[in-house]
mmCIF file of C-alpha atoms and ligand atoms in Angstrom:
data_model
loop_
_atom_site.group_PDB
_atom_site.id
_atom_site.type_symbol
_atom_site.label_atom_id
_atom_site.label_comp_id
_atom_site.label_asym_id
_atom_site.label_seq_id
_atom_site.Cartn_x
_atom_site.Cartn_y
_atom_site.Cartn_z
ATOM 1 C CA UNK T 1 -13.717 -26.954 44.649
ATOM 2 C CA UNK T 2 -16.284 -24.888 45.791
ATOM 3 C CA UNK T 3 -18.988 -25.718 48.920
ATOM 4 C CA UNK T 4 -22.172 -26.066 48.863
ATOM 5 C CA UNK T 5 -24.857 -26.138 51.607
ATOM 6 C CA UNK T 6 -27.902 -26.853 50.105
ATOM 7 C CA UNK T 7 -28.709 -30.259 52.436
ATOM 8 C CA UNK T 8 -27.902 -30.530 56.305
ATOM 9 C CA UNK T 9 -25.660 -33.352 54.639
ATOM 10 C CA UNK T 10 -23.731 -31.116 52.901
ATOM 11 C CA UNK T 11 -22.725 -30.415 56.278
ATOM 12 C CA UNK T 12 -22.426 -33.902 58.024
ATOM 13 C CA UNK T 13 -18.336 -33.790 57.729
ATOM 14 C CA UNK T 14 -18.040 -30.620 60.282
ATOM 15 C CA UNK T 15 -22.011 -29.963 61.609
ATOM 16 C CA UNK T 16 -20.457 -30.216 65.322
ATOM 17 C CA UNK T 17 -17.779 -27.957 64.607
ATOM 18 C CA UNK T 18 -19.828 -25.469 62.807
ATOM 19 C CA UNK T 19 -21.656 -25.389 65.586
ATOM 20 C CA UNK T 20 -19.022 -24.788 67.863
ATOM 21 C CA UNK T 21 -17.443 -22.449 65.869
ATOM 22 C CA UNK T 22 -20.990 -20.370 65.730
ATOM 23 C CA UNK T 23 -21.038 -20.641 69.573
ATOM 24 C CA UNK T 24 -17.665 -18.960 69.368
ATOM 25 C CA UNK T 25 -18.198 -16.192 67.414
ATOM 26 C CA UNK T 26 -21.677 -15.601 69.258
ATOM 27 C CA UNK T 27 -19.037 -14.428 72.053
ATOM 28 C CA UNK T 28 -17.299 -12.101 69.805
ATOM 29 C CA UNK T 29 -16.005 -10.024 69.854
ATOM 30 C CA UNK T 30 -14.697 -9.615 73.480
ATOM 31 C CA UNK T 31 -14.624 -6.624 75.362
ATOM 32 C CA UNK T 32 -11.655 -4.561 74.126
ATOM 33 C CA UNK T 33 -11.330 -6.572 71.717
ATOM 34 C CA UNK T 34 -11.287 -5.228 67.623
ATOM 35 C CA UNK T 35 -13.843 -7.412 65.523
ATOM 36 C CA UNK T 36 -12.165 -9.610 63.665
ATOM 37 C CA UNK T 37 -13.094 -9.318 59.804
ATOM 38 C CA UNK T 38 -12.493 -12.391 58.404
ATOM 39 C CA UNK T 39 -15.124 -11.721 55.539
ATOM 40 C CA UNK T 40 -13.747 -8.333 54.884
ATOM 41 C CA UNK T 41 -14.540 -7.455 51.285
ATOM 42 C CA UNK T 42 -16.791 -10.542 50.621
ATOM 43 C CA UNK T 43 -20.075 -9.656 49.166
ATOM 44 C CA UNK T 44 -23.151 -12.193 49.369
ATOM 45 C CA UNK T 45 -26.250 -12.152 46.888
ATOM 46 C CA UNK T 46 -29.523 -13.184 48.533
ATOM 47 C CA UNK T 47 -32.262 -14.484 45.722
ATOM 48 C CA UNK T 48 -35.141 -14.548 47.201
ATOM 49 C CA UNK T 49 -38.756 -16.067 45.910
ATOM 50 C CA UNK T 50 -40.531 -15.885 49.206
ATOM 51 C CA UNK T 51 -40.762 -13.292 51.887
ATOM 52 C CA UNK T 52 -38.336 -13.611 54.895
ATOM 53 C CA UNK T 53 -37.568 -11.567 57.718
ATOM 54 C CA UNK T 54 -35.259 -14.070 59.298
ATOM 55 C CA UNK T 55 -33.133 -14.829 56.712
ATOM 56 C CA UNK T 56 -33.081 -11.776 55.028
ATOM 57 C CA UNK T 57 -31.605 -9.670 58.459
ATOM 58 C CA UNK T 58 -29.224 -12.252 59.644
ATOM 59 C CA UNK T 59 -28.068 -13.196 56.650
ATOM 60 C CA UNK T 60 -27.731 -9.200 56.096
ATOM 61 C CA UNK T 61 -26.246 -8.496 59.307
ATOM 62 C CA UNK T 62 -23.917 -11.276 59.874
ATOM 63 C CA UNK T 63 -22.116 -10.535 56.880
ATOM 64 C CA UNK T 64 -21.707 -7.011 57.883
ATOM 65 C CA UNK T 65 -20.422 -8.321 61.122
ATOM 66 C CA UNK T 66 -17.724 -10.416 59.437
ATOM 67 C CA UNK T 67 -16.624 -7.219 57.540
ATOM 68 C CA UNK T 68 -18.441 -8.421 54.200
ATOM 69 C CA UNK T 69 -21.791 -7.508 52.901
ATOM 70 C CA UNK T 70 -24.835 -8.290 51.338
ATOM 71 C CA UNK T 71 -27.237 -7.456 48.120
ATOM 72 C CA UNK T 72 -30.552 -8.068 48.338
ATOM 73 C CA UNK T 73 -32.547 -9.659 45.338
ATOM 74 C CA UNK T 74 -36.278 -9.714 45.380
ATOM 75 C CA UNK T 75 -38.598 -11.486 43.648
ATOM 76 C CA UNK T 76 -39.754 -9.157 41.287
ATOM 77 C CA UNK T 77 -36.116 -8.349 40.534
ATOM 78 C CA UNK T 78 -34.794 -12.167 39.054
ATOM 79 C CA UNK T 79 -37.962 -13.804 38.917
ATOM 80 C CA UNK T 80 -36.017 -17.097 38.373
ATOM 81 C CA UNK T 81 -37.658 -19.642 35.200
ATOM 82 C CA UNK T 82 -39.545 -16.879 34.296
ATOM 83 C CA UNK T 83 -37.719 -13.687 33.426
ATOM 84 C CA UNK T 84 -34.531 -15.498 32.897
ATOM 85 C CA UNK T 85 -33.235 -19.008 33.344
ATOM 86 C CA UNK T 86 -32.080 -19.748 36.654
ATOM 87 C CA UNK T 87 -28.534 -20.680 34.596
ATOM 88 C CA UNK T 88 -28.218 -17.380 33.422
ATOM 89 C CA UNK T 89 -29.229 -16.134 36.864
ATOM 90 C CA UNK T 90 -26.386 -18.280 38.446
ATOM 91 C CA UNK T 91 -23.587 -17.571 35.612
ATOM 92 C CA UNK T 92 -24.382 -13.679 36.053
ATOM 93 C CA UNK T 93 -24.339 -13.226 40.010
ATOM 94 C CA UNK T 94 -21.307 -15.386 39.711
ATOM 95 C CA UNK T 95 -19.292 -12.425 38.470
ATOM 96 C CA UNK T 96 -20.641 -10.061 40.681
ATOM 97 C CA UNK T 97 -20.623 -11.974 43.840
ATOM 98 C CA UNK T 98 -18.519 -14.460 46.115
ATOM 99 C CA UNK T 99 -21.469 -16.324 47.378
ATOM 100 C CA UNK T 100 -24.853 -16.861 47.190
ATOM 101 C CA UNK T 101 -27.703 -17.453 49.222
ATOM 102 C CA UNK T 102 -30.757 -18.662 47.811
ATOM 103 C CA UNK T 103 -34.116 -19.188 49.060
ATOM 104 C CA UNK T 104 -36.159 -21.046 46.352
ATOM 105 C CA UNK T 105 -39.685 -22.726 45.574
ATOM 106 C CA UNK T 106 -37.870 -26.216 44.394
ATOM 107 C CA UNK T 107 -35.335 -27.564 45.293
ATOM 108 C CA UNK T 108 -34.782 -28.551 41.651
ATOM 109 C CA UNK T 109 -34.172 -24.919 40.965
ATOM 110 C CA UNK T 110 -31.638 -24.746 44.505
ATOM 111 C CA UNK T 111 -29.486 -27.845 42.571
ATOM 112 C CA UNK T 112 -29.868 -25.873 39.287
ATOM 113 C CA UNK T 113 -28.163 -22.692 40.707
ATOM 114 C CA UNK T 114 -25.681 -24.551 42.693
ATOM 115 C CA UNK T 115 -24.541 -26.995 39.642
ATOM 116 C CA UNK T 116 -23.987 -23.353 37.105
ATOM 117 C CA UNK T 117 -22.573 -20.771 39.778
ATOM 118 C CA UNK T 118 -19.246 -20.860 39.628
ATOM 119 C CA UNK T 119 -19.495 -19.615 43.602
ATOM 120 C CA UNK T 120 -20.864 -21.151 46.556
ATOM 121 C CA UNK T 121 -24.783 -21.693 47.447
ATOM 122 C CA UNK T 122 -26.339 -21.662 50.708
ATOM 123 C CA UNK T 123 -29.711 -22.692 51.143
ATOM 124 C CA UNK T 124 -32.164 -20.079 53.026
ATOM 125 C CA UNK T 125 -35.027 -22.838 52.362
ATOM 126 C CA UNK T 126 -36.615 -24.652 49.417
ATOM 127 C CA UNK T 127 -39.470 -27.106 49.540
ATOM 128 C CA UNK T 128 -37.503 -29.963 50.537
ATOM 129 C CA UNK T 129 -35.085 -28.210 53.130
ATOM 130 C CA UNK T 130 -33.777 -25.583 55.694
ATOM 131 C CA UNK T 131 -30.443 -26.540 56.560
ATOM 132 C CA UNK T 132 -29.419 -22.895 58.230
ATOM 133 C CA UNK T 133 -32.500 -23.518 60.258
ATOM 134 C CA UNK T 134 -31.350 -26.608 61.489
ATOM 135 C CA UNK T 135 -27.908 -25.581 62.089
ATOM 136 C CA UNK T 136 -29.376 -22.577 64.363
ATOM 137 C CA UNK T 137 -32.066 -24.778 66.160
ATOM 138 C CA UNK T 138 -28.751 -27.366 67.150
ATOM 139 C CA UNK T 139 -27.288 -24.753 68.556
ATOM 140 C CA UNK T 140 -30.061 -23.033 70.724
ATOM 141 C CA UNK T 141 -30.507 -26.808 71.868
ATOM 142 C CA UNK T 142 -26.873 -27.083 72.682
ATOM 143 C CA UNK T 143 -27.135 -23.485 74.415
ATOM 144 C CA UNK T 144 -29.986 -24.629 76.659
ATOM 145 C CA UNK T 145 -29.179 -28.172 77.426
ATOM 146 C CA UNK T 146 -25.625 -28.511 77.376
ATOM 147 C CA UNK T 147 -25.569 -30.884 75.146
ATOM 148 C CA UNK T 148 -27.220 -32.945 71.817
ATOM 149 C CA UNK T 149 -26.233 -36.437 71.866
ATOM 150 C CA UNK T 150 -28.747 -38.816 74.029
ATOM 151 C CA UNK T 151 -31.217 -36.202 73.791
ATOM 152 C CA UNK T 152 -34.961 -36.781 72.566
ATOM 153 C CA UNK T 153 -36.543 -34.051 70.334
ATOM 154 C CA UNK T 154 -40.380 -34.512 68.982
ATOM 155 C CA UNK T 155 -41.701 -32.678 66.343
ATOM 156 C CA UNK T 156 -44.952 -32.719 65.649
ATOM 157 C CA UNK T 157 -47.050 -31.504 62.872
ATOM 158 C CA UNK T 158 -46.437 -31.115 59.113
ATOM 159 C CA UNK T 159 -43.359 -33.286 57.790
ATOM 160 C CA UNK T 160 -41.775 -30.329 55.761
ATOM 161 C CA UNK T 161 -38.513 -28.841 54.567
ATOM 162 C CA UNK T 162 -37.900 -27.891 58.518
ATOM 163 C CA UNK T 163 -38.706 -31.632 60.300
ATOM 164 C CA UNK T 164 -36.534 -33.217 56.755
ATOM 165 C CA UNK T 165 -33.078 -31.315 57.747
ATOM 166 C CA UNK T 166 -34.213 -31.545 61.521
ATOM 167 C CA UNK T 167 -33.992 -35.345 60.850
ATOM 168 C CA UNK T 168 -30.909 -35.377 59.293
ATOM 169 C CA UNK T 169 -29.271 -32.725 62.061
ATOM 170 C CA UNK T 170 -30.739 -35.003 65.052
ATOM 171 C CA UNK T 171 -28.963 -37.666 63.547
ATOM 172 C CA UNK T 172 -25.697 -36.289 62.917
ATOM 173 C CA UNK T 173 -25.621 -35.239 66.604
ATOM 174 C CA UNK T 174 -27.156 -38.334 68.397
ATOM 175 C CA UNK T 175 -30.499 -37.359 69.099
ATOM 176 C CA UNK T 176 -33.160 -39.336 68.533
ATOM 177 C CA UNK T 177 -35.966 -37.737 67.241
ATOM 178 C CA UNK T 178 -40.032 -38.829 66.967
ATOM 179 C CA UNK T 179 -42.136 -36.953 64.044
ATOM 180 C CA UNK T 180 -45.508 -36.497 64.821
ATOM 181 C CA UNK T 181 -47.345 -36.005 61.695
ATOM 182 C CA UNK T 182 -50.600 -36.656 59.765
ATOM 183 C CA UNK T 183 -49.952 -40.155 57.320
ATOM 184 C CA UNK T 184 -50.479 -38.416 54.076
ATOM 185 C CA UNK T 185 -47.697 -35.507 55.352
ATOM 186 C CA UNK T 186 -45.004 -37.771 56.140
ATOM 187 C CA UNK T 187 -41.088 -36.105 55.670
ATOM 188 C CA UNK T 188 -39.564 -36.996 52.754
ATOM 189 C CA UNK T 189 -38.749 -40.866 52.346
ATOM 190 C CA UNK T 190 -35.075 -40.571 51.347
ATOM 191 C CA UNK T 191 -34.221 -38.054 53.509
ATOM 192 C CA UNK T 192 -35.443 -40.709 56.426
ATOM 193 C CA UNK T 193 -33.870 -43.393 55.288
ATOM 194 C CA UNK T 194 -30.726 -41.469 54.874
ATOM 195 C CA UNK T 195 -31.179 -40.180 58.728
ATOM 196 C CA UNK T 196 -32.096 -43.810 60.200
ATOM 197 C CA UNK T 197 -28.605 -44.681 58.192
ATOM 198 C CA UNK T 198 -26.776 -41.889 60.008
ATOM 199 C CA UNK T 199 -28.460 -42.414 63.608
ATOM 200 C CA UNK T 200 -27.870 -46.291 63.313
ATOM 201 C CA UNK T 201 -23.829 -45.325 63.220
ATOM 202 C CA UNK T 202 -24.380 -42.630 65.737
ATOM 203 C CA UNK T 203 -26.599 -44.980 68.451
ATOM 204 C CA UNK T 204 -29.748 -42.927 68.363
ATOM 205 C CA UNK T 205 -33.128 -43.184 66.326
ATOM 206 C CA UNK T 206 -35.509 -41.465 64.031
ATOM 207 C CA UNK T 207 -38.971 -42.544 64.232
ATOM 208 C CA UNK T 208 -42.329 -41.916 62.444
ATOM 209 C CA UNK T 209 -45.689 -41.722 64.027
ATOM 210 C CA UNK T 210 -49.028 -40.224 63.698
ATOM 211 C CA UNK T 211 -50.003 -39.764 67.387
ATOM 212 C CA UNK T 212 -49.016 -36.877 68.691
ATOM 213 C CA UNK T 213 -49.204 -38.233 72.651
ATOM 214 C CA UNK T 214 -46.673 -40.757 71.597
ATOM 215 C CA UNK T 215 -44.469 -38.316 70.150
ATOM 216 C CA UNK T 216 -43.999 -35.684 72.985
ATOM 217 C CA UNK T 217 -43.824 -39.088 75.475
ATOM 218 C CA UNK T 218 -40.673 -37.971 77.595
ATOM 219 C CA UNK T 219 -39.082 -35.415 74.905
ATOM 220 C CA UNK T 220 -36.469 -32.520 75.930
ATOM 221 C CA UNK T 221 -37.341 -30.858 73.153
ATOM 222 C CA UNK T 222 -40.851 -29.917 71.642
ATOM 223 C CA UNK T 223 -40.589 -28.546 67.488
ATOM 224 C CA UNK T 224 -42.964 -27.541 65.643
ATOM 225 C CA UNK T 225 -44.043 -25.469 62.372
ATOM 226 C CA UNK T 226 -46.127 -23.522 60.602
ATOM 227 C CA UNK T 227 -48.934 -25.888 58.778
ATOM 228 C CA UNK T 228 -49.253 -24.071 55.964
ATOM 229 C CA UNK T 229 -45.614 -23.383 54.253
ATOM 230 C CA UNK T 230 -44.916 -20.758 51.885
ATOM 231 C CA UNK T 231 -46.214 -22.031 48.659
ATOM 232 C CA UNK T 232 -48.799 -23.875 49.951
ATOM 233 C CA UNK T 233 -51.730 -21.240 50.151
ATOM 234 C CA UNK T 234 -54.423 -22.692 48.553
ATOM 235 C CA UNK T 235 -54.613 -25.776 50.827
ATOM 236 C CA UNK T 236 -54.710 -23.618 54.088
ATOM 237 C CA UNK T 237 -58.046 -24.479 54.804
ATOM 238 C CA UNK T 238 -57.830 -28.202 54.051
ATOM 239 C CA UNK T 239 -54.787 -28.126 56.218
ATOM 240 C CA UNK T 240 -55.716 -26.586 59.016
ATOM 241 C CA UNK T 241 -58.560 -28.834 59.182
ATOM 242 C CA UNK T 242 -56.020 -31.733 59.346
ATOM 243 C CA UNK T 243 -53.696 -30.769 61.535
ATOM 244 C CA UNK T 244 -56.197 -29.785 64.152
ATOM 245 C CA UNK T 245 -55.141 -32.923 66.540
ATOM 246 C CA UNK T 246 -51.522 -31.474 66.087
ATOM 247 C CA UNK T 247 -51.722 -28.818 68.234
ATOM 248 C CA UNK T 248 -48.768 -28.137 70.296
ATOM 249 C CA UNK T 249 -50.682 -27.219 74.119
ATOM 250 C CA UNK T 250 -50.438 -27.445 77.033
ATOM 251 C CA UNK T 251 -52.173 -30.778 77.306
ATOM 252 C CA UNK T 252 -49.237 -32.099 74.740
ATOM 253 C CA UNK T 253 -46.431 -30.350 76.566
ATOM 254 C CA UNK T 254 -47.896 -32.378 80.070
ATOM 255 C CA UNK T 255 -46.084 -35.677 77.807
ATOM 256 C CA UNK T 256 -42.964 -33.707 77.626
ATOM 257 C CA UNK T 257 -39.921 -34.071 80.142
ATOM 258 C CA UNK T 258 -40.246 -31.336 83.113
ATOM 259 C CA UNK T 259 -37.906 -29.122 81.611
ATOM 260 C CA UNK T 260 -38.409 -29.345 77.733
ATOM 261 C CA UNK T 261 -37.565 -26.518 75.687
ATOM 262 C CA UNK T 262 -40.161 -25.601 73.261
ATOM 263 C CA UNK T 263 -38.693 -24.668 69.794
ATOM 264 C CA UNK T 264 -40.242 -23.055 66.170
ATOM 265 C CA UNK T 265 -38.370 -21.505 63.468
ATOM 266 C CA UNK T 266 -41.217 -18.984 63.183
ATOM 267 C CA UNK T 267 -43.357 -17.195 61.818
ATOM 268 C CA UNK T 268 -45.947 -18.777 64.367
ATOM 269 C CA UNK T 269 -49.338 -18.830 63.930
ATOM 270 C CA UNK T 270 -50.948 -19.071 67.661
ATOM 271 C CA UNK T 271 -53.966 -20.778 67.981
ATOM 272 C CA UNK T 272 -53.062 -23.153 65.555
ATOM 273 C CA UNK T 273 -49.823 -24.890 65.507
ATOM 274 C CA UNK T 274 -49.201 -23.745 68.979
ATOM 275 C CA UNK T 275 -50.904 -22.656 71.689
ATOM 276 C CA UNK T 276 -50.069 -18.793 72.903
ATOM 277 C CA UNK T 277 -49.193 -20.576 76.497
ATOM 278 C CA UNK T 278 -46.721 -22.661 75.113
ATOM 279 C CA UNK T 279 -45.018 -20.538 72.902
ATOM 280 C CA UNK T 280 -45.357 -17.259 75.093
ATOM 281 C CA UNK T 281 -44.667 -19.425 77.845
ATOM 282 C CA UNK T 282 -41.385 -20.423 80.311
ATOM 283 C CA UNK T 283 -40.438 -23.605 78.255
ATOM 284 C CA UNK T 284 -40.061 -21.436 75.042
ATOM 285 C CA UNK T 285 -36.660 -20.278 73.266
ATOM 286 C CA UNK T 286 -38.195 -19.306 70.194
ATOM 287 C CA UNK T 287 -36.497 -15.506 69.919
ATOM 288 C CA UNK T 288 -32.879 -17.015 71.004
ATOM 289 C CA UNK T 289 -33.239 -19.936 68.075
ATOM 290 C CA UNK T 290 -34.269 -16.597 66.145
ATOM 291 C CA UNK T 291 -30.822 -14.907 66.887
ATOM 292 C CA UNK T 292 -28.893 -18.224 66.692
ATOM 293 C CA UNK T 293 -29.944 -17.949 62.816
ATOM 294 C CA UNK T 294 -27.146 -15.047 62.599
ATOM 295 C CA UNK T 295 -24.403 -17.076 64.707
ATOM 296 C CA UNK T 296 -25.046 -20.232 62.951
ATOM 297 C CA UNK T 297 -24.927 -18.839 59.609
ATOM 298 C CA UNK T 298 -21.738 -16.521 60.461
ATOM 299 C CA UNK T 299 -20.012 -20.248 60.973
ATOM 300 C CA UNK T 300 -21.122 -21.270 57.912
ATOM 301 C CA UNK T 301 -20.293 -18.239 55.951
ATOM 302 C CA UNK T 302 -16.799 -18.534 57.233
ATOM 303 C CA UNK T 303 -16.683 -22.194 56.552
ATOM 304 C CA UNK T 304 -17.909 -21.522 53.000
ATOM 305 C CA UNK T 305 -15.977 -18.887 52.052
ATOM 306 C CA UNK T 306 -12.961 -19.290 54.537
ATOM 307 C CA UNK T 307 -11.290 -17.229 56.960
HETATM 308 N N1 LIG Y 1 -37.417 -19.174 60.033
HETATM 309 C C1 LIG Y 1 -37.281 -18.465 58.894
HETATM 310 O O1 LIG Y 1 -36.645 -18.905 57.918
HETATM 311 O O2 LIG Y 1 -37.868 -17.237 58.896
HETATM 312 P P1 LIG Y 1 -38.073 -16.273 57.651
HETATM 313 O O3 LIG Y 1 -39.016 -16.952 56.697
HETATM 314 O O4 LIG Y 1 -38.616 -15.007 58.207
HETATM 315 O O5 LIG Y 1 -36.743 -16.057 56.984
HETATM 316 N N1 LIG Y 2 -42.046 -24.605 56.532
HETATM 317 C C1 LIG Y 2 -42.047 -23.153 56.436
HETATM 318 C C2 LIG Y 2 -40.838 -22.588 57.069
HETATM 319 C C3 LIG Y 2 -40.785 -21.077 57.109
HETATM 320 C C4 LIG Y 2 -39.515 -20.549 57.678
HETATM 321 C C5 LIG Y 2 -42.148 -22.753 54.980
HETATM 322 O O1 LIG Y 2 -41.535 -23.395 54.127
HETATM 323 O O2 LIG Y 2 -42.869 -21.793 54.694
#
């Protein structure tokens, strides 16, 4: 049976030890030491509908660090639904490739690959999800704090593909988590139900809000993202409008524990989701989440496609 990540609960069996594994590897290889290859010969096809720079290079790079590599599809190249059917897309890369990543408009399309490839898919993001994201910020928060469970992470801002699979990774690990968001831009309503579920078993909670203040009340971790996702163009100026209050500052950050860690999966957009002292400033780990994209997906590479 082939695995697929397409949800952070496709990886709620072994999320802790991806993570650990990723924290691993991030060490590797040792001084002295030959790089182990346990990808060697292992190609990965990247469909991509939206830009990326994130994705694209650590996706790119950490196969070529596990002795695999990578072939980049654009845009213009499948054009997915409209050029050909995004069956035919999956049946074809499936001879051609032993994996693919796939970063999509719908996640209607991200189940349609997945169900006709005969080889794994890993999400790089679709409307309703960012699981690699998620499995990179866990592990910059494990990096910096030691540890996840009992922690308190607030995100505030637009409930979108990143604050759904940050919901479902809090839980997982036991952190409770506050969402900050406008009512009308809510996360998704299954993907909270199936978090409270998870956090219920695991002791912690996963709560909805629309003030801000409330939100950042005591938090070790501040999250937040861009206002206007890919896709979502032609609302920018209703949006930013909106989300004005949402502003991650200074004055929010005062809420925050003393030593909260300000995280955002980037690209940032200063002056509007966050303020340039907050993300420029001490409390930030944006560029190490940014690396942890490679480690985390490295672990989940390997447990996709096996040592
Ligand atoms: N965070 C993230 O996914 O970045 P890119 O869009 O550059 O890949
Ligand atoms: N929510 C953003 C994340 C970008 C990495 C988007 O979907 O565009």
């Amino acid at each position: 049976m082939k695995r697929d990540i397409i949800s952070v609960l496709d990886m709620k069996d072994d999320f802790e030890a991806i993570l650990s594994n990723a924290a691993k590897m991030k060490k590797e290889p040792k001084k002295g030491q030959k790089p182990q290859e346990p990808l060697k010969g292992r190609v990965l096809g990247m469909v991509f509908e939206k830009p990326s720079l994130r994705t694209r290079v650590s996706f790119e790079v950490g196969m070529a660090q596990l002795g695999g590599r990578a072939v980049y599809i654009g845009p213009d190249e499948v054009s997915i639904g409209k050029r050909e059917s995004v069956a035919d897309v999956a049946n074809v890369l499936s001879r051609y490739v032993n994996c693919i990543m796939y970063r999509a408009f719908s996640n209607q399309n991200m189940r349609a690959l997945a169900k006709h490839a005969s080889v794994p898919v890993i999400s790089g993001l679709d409307d309703l999800e960012h699981p690699c994201q998620c499995a990179a910020d866990m592990l910059t928060i494990m990096e910096k704090k030691g540890k996840l469970a009992g922690l308190r992470l607030a995100y505030v801002g637009d409930g979108n593909n990143v604050c759904n699979s940050l919901m479902l990774g809090a839980a997982l690990v036991g952190m409770s988590m506050r969402a900050a968001t406008p009512k009308d831009f809510r996360p998704n309503p299954e993907l909270l139900a199936k978090a409270q579920e998870i956090a219920k078993q695991k002791g912690c909670t996963i709560e909805l809000m629309s003030n801000p203040f409330q939100a950042a009340e005591g938090a070790d971790v501040l999250y937040t993202d861009t206002w206007v996702s890919m896709g979502q163009e032609q609302e920018k100026e209703m949006r930013e409008r909106l989300f004005l209050p949402y502003q991650v500052n200074e004055k929010l950050a005062e809420k925050a524990s003393k030593n909260y860690i300000f995280l955002h999966c980037l690209p940032a957009h200063r002056g509007l989701e966050v303020s340039a002292e907050v993300i420029d400033g001490p409390h930030s780990v944006v560029f190490n989440q940014a690396e942890n994209r490679m480690h985390a997906q490295k672990a989940i590479l390997v447990a996709v496609l096996g040592r």
